[in-house]
XYZ file of C-alpha atoms in Angstrom:
674
model
C -42.366 3.745 -17.594
C -44.901 6.157 -18.991
C -43.878 9.746 -18.183
C -46.707 12.233 -17.772
C -46.564 15.466 -19.725
C -46.047 17.523 -16.619
C -43.959 20.228 -18.196
C -46.390 21.043 -20.982
C -49.281 20.968 -18.557
C -47.459 23.185 -16.078
C -46.891 25.814 -18.763
C -50.565 25.607 -19.691
C -51.584 26.093 -16.087
C -49.312 29.078 -15.618
C -50.766 30.604 -18.751
C -54.162 30.395 -17.049
C -53.083 31.432 -13.570
C -51.248 34.722 -13.137
C -48.555 35.042 -10.515
C -48.245 37.791 -7.985
C -45.281 37.917 -5.609
C -46.041 37.921 -1.901
C -44.035 37.068 1.170
C -44.621 33.339 0.689
C -43.680 33.654 -2.992
C -46.822 31.821 -4.014
C -49.261 32.309 -6.865
C -52.331 34.455 -6.376
C -55.667 33.234 -7.701
C -56.463 33.277 -11.365
C -57.510 36.525 -12.981
C -59.725 34.247 -15.033
C -62.612 32.717 -13.159
C -62.435 29.141 -11.889
C -65.310 28.290 -14.212
C -63.258 29.468 -17.207
C -60.143 27.486 -16.327
C -61.985 24.370 -15.170
C -65.005 24.422 -17.437
C -63.863 21.333 -19.357
C -62.399 18.108 -18.024
C -59.389 18.410 -20.346
C -58.528 21.883 -19.030
C -59.070 20.689 -15.492
C -56.718 17.766 -16.064
C -54.099 20.135 -17.501
C -54.365 22.238 -14.371
C -53.884 19.203 -12.123
C -50.920 18.041 -14.209
C -49.370 21.434 -13.596
C -49.459 20.777 -9.864
C -47.746 17.425 -10.415
C -45.097 19.259 -12.411
C -44.365 21.587 -9.510
C -43.324 18.596 -7.409
C -40.370 17.941 -9.748
C -38.622 21.229 -8.936
C -35.292 21.123 -7.105
C -36.690 22.731 -3.951
C -39.380 20.063 -3.705
C -38.782 16.414 -4.662
C -36.307 17.146 -7.453
C -33.507 17.424 -4.909
C -34.286 18.862 -1.467
C -36.943 16.402 -0.282
C -35.309 13.440 -1.964
C -31.625 14.075 -1.289
C -30.490 17.074 0.743
C -33.084 17.105 3.486
C -32.610 13.475 4.500
C -30.421 14.969 7.199
C -28.581 13.148 9.937
C -30.127 10.144 11.676
C -28.804 6.927 13.148
C -28.591 5.406 9.645
C -28.068 8.372 7.298
C -25.317 10.961 7.416
C -26.192 13.394 4.607
C -22.506 14.407 4.415
C -22.789 14.788 8.172
C -19.227 13.708 8.977
C -17.863 16.945 7.601
C -14.425 18.303 8.340
C -13.323 21.801 9.318
C -16.259 24.140 9.842
C -18.639 22.535 7.334
C -20.362 20.453 10.025
C -21.922 23.565 11.593
C -22.044 25.916 8.628
C -25.109 28.142 8.808
C -25.334 28.572 5.042
C -24.947 25.053 3.659
C -26.746 21.743 3.364
C -23.988 20.136 5.449
C -24.673 22.381 8.411
C -28.400 21.953 7.992
C -27.992 18.186 7.902
C -26.332 18.481 11.290
C -29.265 20.599 12.580
C -27.467 23.933 12.476
C -30.153 26.263 11.156
C -30.055 29.954 10.402
C -32.494 32.490 8.912
C -29.831 33.389 6.320
C -29.546 29.862 4.935
C -31.272 29.980 1.561
C -30.767 26.218 1.048
C -33.734 25.653 3.387
C -36.307 28.045 1.955
C -39.965 27.102 2.032
C -41.146 29.276 -0.880
C -41.484 26.565 -3.548
C -43.414 24.276 -1.200
C -45.824 27.140 -0.585
C -46.101 27.583 -4.349
C -47.038 23.913 -4.599
C -49.654 24.358 -1.872
C -51.083 27.424 -3.614
C -51.276 25.779 -7.028
C -52.985 22.756 -5.496
C -55.421 25.029 -3.636
C -56.238 26.865 -6.861
C -57.014 23.519 -8.465
C -59.138 22.415 -5.506
C -61.192 25.603 -5.690
C -61.351 25.419 -9.469
C -62.722 21.890 -9.538
C -65.128 22.535 -6.656
C -66.570 25.536 -8.518
C -66.590 23.898 -11.920
C -69.978 23.809 -13.680
C -69.269 20.214 -14.733
C -68.290 18.841 -11.313
C -71.484 16.813 -10.981
C -72.364 16.279 -14.640
C -68.913 14.788 -15.322
C -68.276 13.512 -11.833
C -66.429 10.383 -12.999
C -63.728 12.622 -14.499
C -63.806 15.635 -12.216
C -64.020 14.114 -8.735
C -60.844 12.037 -9.100
C -59.104 15.262 -10.174
C -60.432 16.944 -7.056
C -59.091 14.040 -5.007
C -55.645 14.376 -6.569
C -55.579 18.133 -5.911
C -56.612 17.642 -2.287
C -53.853 15.071 -1.791
C -51.184 17.281 -3.366
C -52.205 20.238 -1.219
C -51.997 17.985 1.827
C -48.576 16.748 0.719
C -47.235 20.302 0.477
C -48.504 21.370 3.877
C -47.449 18.067 5.445
C -43.854 18.660 4.344
C -43.988 22.287 5.513
C -45.183 21.297 8.979
C -42.644 18.492 9.301
C -39.728 20.769 8.408
C -40.817 24.109 9.929
C -43.402 23.227 12.583
C -46.133 25.849 12.971
C -46.541 27.708 9.662
C -48.890 30.137 7.892
C -51.811 28.039 6.656
C -55.093 28.563 4.892
C -57.477 26.048 3.396
C -58.190 28.092 0.245
C -56.205 30.210 -2.193
C -54.808 33.684 -1.699
C -57.317 36.456 -2.310
C -56.639 39.140 -4.882
C -56.786 41.848 -2.205
C -54.133 39.897 -0.214
C -56.374 39.969 2.852
C -55.466 36.371 3.675
C -51.826 36.501 2.593
C -50.087 38.294 5.426
C -51.089 35.831 8.099
C -49.285 34.510 11.129
C -48.362 30.966 12.063
C -51.136 28.481 12.699
C -50.909 25.790 15.377
C -49.688 22.587 13.696
C -52.360 20.551 15.493
C -55.024 22.592 13.695
C -53.193 22.079 10.402
C -52.936 18.319 10.891
C -56.674 18.144 11.627
C -57.391 20.017 8.399
C -55.117 17.737 6.356
C -56.823 14.665 7.778
C -60.194 16.122 6.804
C -59.006 16.810 3.237
C -57.418 13.395 2.822
C -60.501 11.653 4.179
C -62.543 13.445 1.532
C -60.019 12.683 -1.201
C -60.044 8.952 -0.495
C -63.713 8.759 -1.513
C -63.035 10.396 -4.888
C -60.015 8.389 -5.964
C -59.941 5.024 -7.736
C -57.513 2.212 -7.054
C -54.501 1.911 -9.324
C -55.509 0.401 -12.692
C -59.204 0.953 -12.020
C -59.352 3.114 -15.156
C -57.081 4.250 -17.970
C -56.384 7.603 -16.337
C -54.984 5.951 -13.220
C -52.979 3.117 -14.727
C -49.645 4.470 -13.529
C -48.153 5.095 -10.095
C -47.203 8.552 -11.358
C -50.824 9.497 -10.655
C -52.274 9.624 -7.152
C -54.745 6.822 -6.448
C -56.744 5.530 -3.506
C -53.923 3.421 -2.065
C -51.545 6.356 -1.741
C -54.235 8.691 -0.417
C -55.134 6.233 2.335
C -51.466 5.575 3.060
C -50.720 9.292 3.297
C -53.738 9.751 5.560
C -52.318 7.073 7.853
C -48.887 8.696 7.839
C -50.245 12.181 8.571
C -52.241 10.705 11.452
C -49.129 9.102 12.952
C -47.331 12.442 12.827
C -50.373 14.272 14.206
C -50.228 11.919 17.190
C -46.444 12.009 17.442
C -43.835 14.034 19.304
C -42.291 17.285 18.065
C -40.522 20.352 19.414
C -42.907 23.009 20.702
C -42.318 26.717 21.261
C -44.406 27.627 24.268
C -43.872 31.302 23.510
C -45.894 30.971 20.316
C -49.002 29.205 21.621
C -48.884 29.515 25.418
C -51.209 27.503 27.568
C -51.634 24.526 25.243
C -52.608 21.399 27.143
C -50.166 18.887 25.693
C -48.388 15.815 26.961
C -44.719 16.655 27.604
C -41.985 14.144 26.789
C -40.128 13.462 30.061
C -37.095 12.075 28.228
C -36.189 15.391 26.580
C -35.005 18.100 29.014
C -37.018 21.296 28.637
C -35.239 24.612 28.208
C -37.307 27.690 29.009
C -40.525 27.429 27.033
C -39.118 24.927 24.545
C -40.260 21.360 25.056
C -41.152 18.202 23.141
C -44.865 17.520 23.258
C -47.759 15.698 21.639
C -51.534 15.890 21.792
C -53.170 13.995 24.617
C -55.627 12.317 22.262
C -52.825 10.764 20.217
C -54.579 7.407 20.336
C -57.387 8.832 18.208
C -54.863 9.546 15.469
C -53.280 6.132 15.792
C -56.759 4.657 15.385
C -57.059 6.502 12.055
C -53.700 5.097 10.952
C -54.631 1.595 12.019
C -57.980 1.690 10.244
C -56.730 3.256 7.009
C -53.909 0.766 6.610
C -56.215 -2.096 7.574
C -58.626 -1.022 4.839
C -55.823 -1.289 2.301
C -54.507 -4.629 3.511
C -57.942 -6.206 3.776
C -59.497 -4.946 0.539
C -59.717 -7.469 -2.297
C -59.740 -4.603 -4.830
C -56.351 -3.379 -3.596
C -53.887 -3.930 -6.485
C -50.726 -3.418 -4.421
C -48.509 -6.172 -3.075
C -44.925 -6.654 -1.969
C -42.477 -7.344 -4.753
C -41.035 -10.705 -3.631
C -37.575 -9.516 -4.723
C -36.452 -6.436 -2.757
C -33.739 -5.688 -5.304
C -36.279 -5.586 -8.122
C -37.954 -2.510 -6.590
C -34.827 -0.517 -7.319
C -33.977 -2.193 -10.616
C -37.419 -1.232 -11.861
C -37.365 2.398 -10.813
C -33.784 2.933 -12.041
C -34.720 1.368 -15.359
C -37.757 3.671 -15.731
C -40.190 0.790 -15.399
C -43.313 0.425 -13.303
C -42.948 -2.202 -10.620
C -44.772 -5.325 -11.835
C -46.218 -6.022 -8.370
C -47.305 -2.411 -7.775
C -45.100 -2.266 -4.682
C -44.898 1.510 -5.063
C -48.064 3.405 -4.214
C -46.899 6.715 -5.700
C -43.826 7.968 -7.521
C -42.974 11.560 -8.377
C -42.307 11.378 -12.112
C -39.140 12.918 -13.511
C -37.883 13.287 -17.068
C -34.525 11.977 -18.264
C -32.207 14.893 -18.903
C -34.771 17.352 -17.545
C -35.305 16.752 -13.841
C -34.334 14.680 -10.842
C -31.042 14.135 -9.020
C -31.971 10.745 -7.572
C -29.016 8.471 -8.325
C -26.520 11.093 -9.403
C -26.174 12.588 -5.902
C -26.648 9.372 -3.951
C -26.250 5.756 -4.905
C -23.654 3.172 -5.881
C -20.408 5.057 -6.493
C -19.027 5.149 -10.032
C -15.836 7.119 -10.613
C -15.493 9.584 -13.433
C -13.307 8.726 -16.415
C -14.593 5.145 -16.483
C -16.240 3.318 -19.363
C -19.495 4.966 -18.290
C -18.174 8.437 -19.126
C -16.283 11.359 -17.650
C -18.933 12.117 -15.039
C -19.277 10.152 -11.824
C -22.485 8.653 -10.435
C -23.855 7.964 -6.986
C -22.439 10.742 -4.820
C -22.494 10.828 -1.035
C -24.965 13.674 -0.505
C -26.821 11.024 1.469
C -24.500 8.322 2.780
C -24.181 5.953 5.689
C -21.609 4.354 8.003
C -20.384 1.080 9.470
C -22.838 1.147 12.398
C -25.835 0.856 10.068
C -24.163 -1.818 7.958
C -23.513 -3.988 10.999
C -27.044 -3.449 12.307
C -28.258 -5.813 9.574
C -28.407 -9.553 10.025
C -25.952 -10.961 7.432
C -28.713 -13.028 5.826
C -30.956 -9.977 5.351
C -31.257 -9.485 1.592
C -31.870 -5.771 2.080
C -28.344 -5.140 3.362
C -26.491 -5.463 0.082
C -29.238 -3.761 -1.887
C -29.265 -0.796 0.477
C -25.530 -0.424 1.189
C -22.325 -1.053 -0.699
C -18.683 -0.978 0.345
C -17.781 -1.703 -3.287
C -17.549 0.900 -6.032
C -16.716 1.086 -9.720
C -13.329 2.658 -10.371
C -11.819 4.612 -13.248
C -9.791 1.476 -14.041
C -13.076 -0.134 -15.142
C -13.068 -2.685 -12.350
C -14.806 -2.768 -9.011
C -12.938 -1.863 -5.858
C -13.629 -2.062 -2.129
C -13.877 1.088 -0.030
C -12.982 0.847 3.650
C -13.879 4.242 5.151
C -16.233 3.398 8.058
C -17.732 6.900 7.917
C -18.648 6.759 4.225
C -20.672 3.800 3.020
C -22.721 4.407 -0.104
C -26.433 3.801 -0.360
C -26.806 1.532 -3.368
C -30.516 1.433 -4.176
C -29.684 3.520 -7.233
C -27.032 1.914 -9.467
C -25.692 2.745 -12.863
C -25.864 -0.979 -13.680
C -29.671 -0.770 -13.479
C -30.166 2.481 -15.388
C -32.000 2.531 -18.704
C -30.036 2.388 -21.996
C -31.261 5.923 -22.739
C -29.719 7.245 -19.547
C -26.457 5.356 -20.081
C -26.106 6.829 -23.556
C -26.697 10.330 -22.217
C -24.364 9.859 -19.251
C -21.541 8.540 -21.395
C -21.213 11.809 -23.314
C -22.127 14.181 -20.487
C -19.654 16.820 -19.312
C -21.811 18.036 -16.424
C -24.384 16.526 -14.092
C -27.206 14.752 -15.900
C -30.776 14.791 -14.593
C -31.388 11.085 -14.154
C -35.154 11.086 -14.576
C -35.334 8.377 -11.889
C -38.690 8.648 -10.136
C -38.761 9.370 -6.423
C -40.812 6.743 -4.584
C -42.919 8.461 -1.947
C -44.548 5.375 -0.478
C -44.087 1.628 -0.786
C -46.446 -1.156 0.210
C -44.133 -2.311 2.988
C -44.824 1.048 4.656
C -48.509 0.115 4.822
C -47.663 -3.137 6.618
C -45.305 -1.446 9.064
C -47.567 1.540 9.777
C -50.366 -0.916 10.461
C -48.104 -2.985 12.720
C -47.077 0.116 14.664
C -50.500 1.694 15.087
C -52.343 -1.542 15.810
C -49.779 -2.726 18.359
C -49.670 0.621 20.156
C -53.439 0.552 20.508
C -54.135 -3.104 21.209
C -50.871 -5.035 21.439
C -48.791 -6.909 18.840
C -51.050 -9.945 18.604
C -54.303 -8.072 18.177
C -56.106 -8.363 14.850
C -58.091 -5.674 13.135
C -61.141 -7.458 11.650
C -60.769 -5.526 8.395
C -57.087 -6.336 7.884
C -57.553 -9.888 9.179
C -53.937 -10.037 10.330
C -52.242 -9.089 13.572
C -49.601 -6.426 14.016
C -47.019 -9.176 14.485
C -48.065 -10.919 11.277
C -47.741 -7.629 9.391
C -44.198 -7.131 10.675
C -43.273 -10.689 9.805
C -44.713 -10.313 6.307
C -42.069 -7.659 5.633
C -39.359 -9.781 7.231
C -40.384 -12.794 5.169
C -39.316 -10.993 2.018
C -36.062 -9.919 3.645
C -35.028 -13.439 4.675
C -36.999 -15.767 2.428
C -40.021 -17.952 3.091
C -39.391 -20.455 5.860
C -36.314 -18.714 7.286
C -35.965 -18.911 11.061
C -34.787 -15.276 10.983
C -38.319 -14.062 10.236
C -39.305 -14.464 13.886
C -35.956 -13.430 15.363
C -36.376 -9.810 16.376
C -36.405 -7.677 19.506
C -38.759 -8.932 22.222
C -39.980 -5.368 22.729
C -42.368 -5.109 19.778
C -42.128 -1.328 19.485
C -38.343 -1.651 19.407
C -38.746 -4.263 16.677
C -40.812 -1.775 14.640
C -38.198 0.954 15.125
C -35.469 -1.399 13.909
C -37.451 -2.856 11.014
C -38.261 0.543 9.571
C -34.545 1.350 9.613
C -33.665 -1.759 7.637
C -36.557 -1.401 5.207
C -36.353 2.317 4.343
C -32.687 3.349 4.392
C -32.083 6.551 2.381
C -35.753 7.003 1.470
C -36.107 10.217 3.530
C -38.152 8.446 6.173
C -35.854 7.658 9.093
C -35.147 11.114 10.522
C -38.816 12.039 10.531
C -39.750 8.684 12.080
C -37.298 9.269 14.925
C -38.663 12.775 15.453
C -42.279 11.644 15.827
C -41.226 8.817 18.163
C -39.306 11.241 20.384
C -36.143 9.222 19.760
C -34.091 11.436 17.471
C -31.488 12.561 20.005
C -31.190 9.211 21.777
C -30.753 7.165 18.599
C -28.236 9.552 17.081
C -26.150 9.643 20.250
C -26.311 5.854 20.580
C -25.056 5.524 17.016
C -22.263 8.073 17.493
C -20.897 6.626 20.701
C -21.211 3.046 19.472
C -19.412 3.926 16.253
C -16.587 5.490 18.261
C -16.304 2.309 20.339
C -16.258 0.262 17.139
C -13.321 2.351 15.952
C -11.604 1.896 19.314
C -12.211 -1.867 18.998
C -11.614 -2.716 22.665
C -15.029 -3.499 24.166
C -18.222 -5.252 23.059
C -20.801 -3.027 21.367
C -24.556 -3.322 20.897
C -25.917 -2.341 17.480
C -29.716 -2.404 17.378
C -30.579 -5.914 18.609
C -27.117 -7.420 18.118
C -24.004 -7.576 20.277
C -20.543 -7.683 18.686
C -17.251 -8.589 20.295
C -14.116 -6.703 19.162
C -12.948 -9.843 17.361
C -16.144 -9.915 15.266
C -14.816 -6.995 13.222
C -11.988 -8.109 10.922
C -8.717 -6.218 10.763
C -8.407 -7.060 7.070
C -11.122 -7.786 4.525
C -10.230 -10.117 1.677
C -12.053 -10.443 -1.620
C -11.738 -11.998 -5.046
C -13.157 -11.276 -8.486
C -15.762 -13.488 -10.124
C -14.514 -12.270 -13.521
C -12.146 -9.622 -14.820
C -14.429 -6.743 -13.811
C -16.727 -7.563 -10.926
C -16.060 -8.644 -7.335
C -17.559 -11.811 -5.930
C -19.524 -10.209 -3.082
C -19.804 -13.521 -1.215
C -16.023 -13.616 -0.821
C -15.895 -10.574 1.508
C -15.266 -11.558 5.151
C -17.159 -8.718 6.851
C -17.745 -10.679 10.072
C -14.703 -12.922 10.380
C -11.149 -12.008 11.304
C -9.124 -14.326 9.062
C -5.548 -15.145 10.148
C -4.263 -14.918 6.577
C -5.347 -14.533 2.984
C -7.657 -17.365 1.822
C -5.648 -17.763 -1.364
C -3.435 -16.136 -4.008
C -6.456 -14.951 -6.027
C -7.598 -12.737 -3.142
C -6.929 -9.025 -2.740
C -7.335 -7.175 0.548
C -8.098 -3.847 2.221
C -7.423 -2.758 5.786
C -10.683 -2.677 7.742
C -11.556 -0.031 10.309
C -10.010 -1.733 13.406
C -6.678 -1.410 11.602
C -7.248 1.972 9.947
C -8.548 3.573 13.140
C -5.774 2.292 15.414
C -3.118 4.645 16.737
C 0.022 3.970 14.668
C 3.381 3.308 16.290
C 4.881 5.844 13.889
C 3.835 8.004 10.965
C 1.292 10.773 10.499
C -1.971 8.813 10.390
C -4.414 10.624 12.685
C -7.550 8.603 11.960
C -7.603 7.526 15.592
C -8.277 11.158 16.506
C -9.934 12.605 13.407
C -12.579 9.923 12.898
C -14.010 10.022 16.445
C -13.945 13.824 16.386
C -15.951 13.895 13.150
C -18.424 11.425 14.590
C -18.922 13.310 17.848
C -19.303 16.673 16.100
C -22.046 15.350 13.842
C -25.651 16.419 14.509
C -24.623 18.633 17.420
C -26.938 21.407 16.304
C -29.804 19.294 17.623
C -29.424 20.119 21.318
C -28.408 23.021 23.487
C -25.050 21.639 24.616
C -22.846 18.550 24.568
C -20.294 17.122 26.967
C -18.448 13.962 25.911
C -15.804 14.026 28.633
C -17.289 11.088 30.525
C -17.660 9.000 27.396
C -14.139 9.779 26.142
C -12.670 8.604 29.430
C -13.687 5.102 28.309
C -11.724 5.254 25.061
C -8.082 4.257 24.598
C -7.081 7.622 23.147
C -9.807 9.667 24.786
C -7.463 12.374 26.042
C -6.108 13.188 22.578
C -9.597 13.051 21.086
C -10.903 15.386 23.792
C -8.106 17.876 23.141
C -8.959 18.013 19.447
C -12.701 18.106 20.088
C -12.328 21.061 22.443
C -11.271 23.272 19.534
C -14.739 22.969 17.992
C -18.081 24.489 18.915
C -21.021 22.202 19.654
C -24.652 22.823 20.526
C -27.208 25.387 19.418
C -27.077 27.214 22.793
C -30.876 27.507 22.845
C -32.994 24.370 23.126
C -33.055 20.604 22.795
C -34.465 18.581 19.894
C -34.273 21.518 17.462
C -34.864 19.614 14.232
C -36.909 22.325 12.496
C -35.527 24.750 9.952
C -35.413 28.499 10.446
C -37.692 30.678 8.333
C -35.607 32.518 5.748
C -34.980 36.149 6.740
C -36.525 37.579 3.554
C -39.773 35.700 4.142
C -39.880 37.048 7.692
C -39.236 40.596 6.434
C -41.833 40.446 3.678
C -44.503 39.132 6.045
C -44.925 42.701 7.329
C -44.646 41.529 10.899
C -47.087 38.638 10.580
C -44.493 35.952 11.273
C -41.226 35.636 13.142
C -38.831 32.808 13.788
C -39.385 30.330 16.599
C -37.250 27.828 18.565
C -34.643 30.464 19.373
C -33.576 31.244 15.790
């Protein structure tokens, strides 16, 4: 895949734009005039490329927004099942993933995102004020569109992770008169982002419409419209509100989340207006003959392509943040199919569990769903240069990034590496399936699942089933087998489609379902470990006997396991044959032993129940544990740990770092009880 010269361009931009430290740690406007920096289209392009380059930094999409900040959801754990005190550490990514925030936690600083916003704003102002904006409109206006989108991206992430934030539509002034500003109501910010994105859409071409936009590493019309739809869904969605900050707001309160003091979960009363924007924008993509994007018919090929540094041949991906091999990007090395160190691939491992999953999510899939074994893997590659089968129900690797699919250039670099190698694997920010599912959600919420937008020319139900058709194959009866509650079907489908793509937690937040879905997962997973009663996982019900006590498998050759040989859903009475090996599955590993020191029957449920407990004020599992075989022993162990944030419910936002609060000169303070 063509890699843009972001690093060179970023240096060029910084040479043009001087930096001045302020409490947001952002860049002040250029000491040179906008007309000087943006007086030629080539200089303007270099400036825009510099903004793209900023997105590759570790505190943006290089690591935080791609790996660490996935957080805990009902399908992702982000190292959430931590032992000891790591689960609620106030200074680590593990604690943050479990919603334990603190102003002293520098792993959740917002400064680089504000730098991105400021650089994008400088480019917006520069292009707007350029003397060649109209005379070279075909070159300059698409650049303006890209800058507007990147500014919107930065502020969108800031609002989603911190809530109400300092916000301005332009750049910082040299006299700092608009730098030390307080927090702005997120509803005002969302309205501004929607205005900017609506403008940007008109300036941007479709992918492949010209030579400049022949790669998904550049922002094009499809992504801009898709992002506009996504921002609109969040603008109309639920989120935690601090009534102390903006008292008297007339919002709809979520009755399913208990309010504590002035902290409540709310959304704007005109949320349907925002859903209408989402419905229309996605419809205009789906129904436009000029739209070059389509679903890759092979779900696995999406990930083979991006791991191999190739552009998807069907243009499934609307936008990818471009990284450079050996220079940037931790996608794959910190999450993905597990490869042990000291194997034929080199001394360094691959595919860590910074973002992992668990047995509940695995068993939520229909066995025939092709996405299951692309998304998750119980198998790994061992230092003995053969595959093995892991059996820890609390640690299942996401496998969309695999060393088997990496480019020869990466493999050569990894083989001789003695420390972590920047993979250069692009981070996919939006796929075409998201357009179908956002359309299905917005259209159905407004008009019902069988309504058809005349522009899209398909119903919400048809859009959902288009995504399922790829998952199960054309003609499969499974395409139409989903939850009768269409909204529930959307919630489930987005889980199966987007695992480990940093989408799920934020989806659950805007739906007002984050707490409920996490607690459902935790308690169901504990009952799976107990293996005494039936459990419901998404739209499926499992009997205790549906989970095998032993999983058998055989090799298809000397190195690789025959994946079809694994009996994930059948409890076999004995080994199928002498060529089979076996591992104890979780009903066996989690059982209380008659003798010995195995304490999985206590330790595993405790880890599960401790996870994500920074989300709400307090937790009491005594009633639930009374239903479990060893509930008394589990309760005794659990009582030695602290749970709850002691302040409010649904606290998914991060705290503002103490230094940023201090340097604001009193303009901002922390919210949500931090």
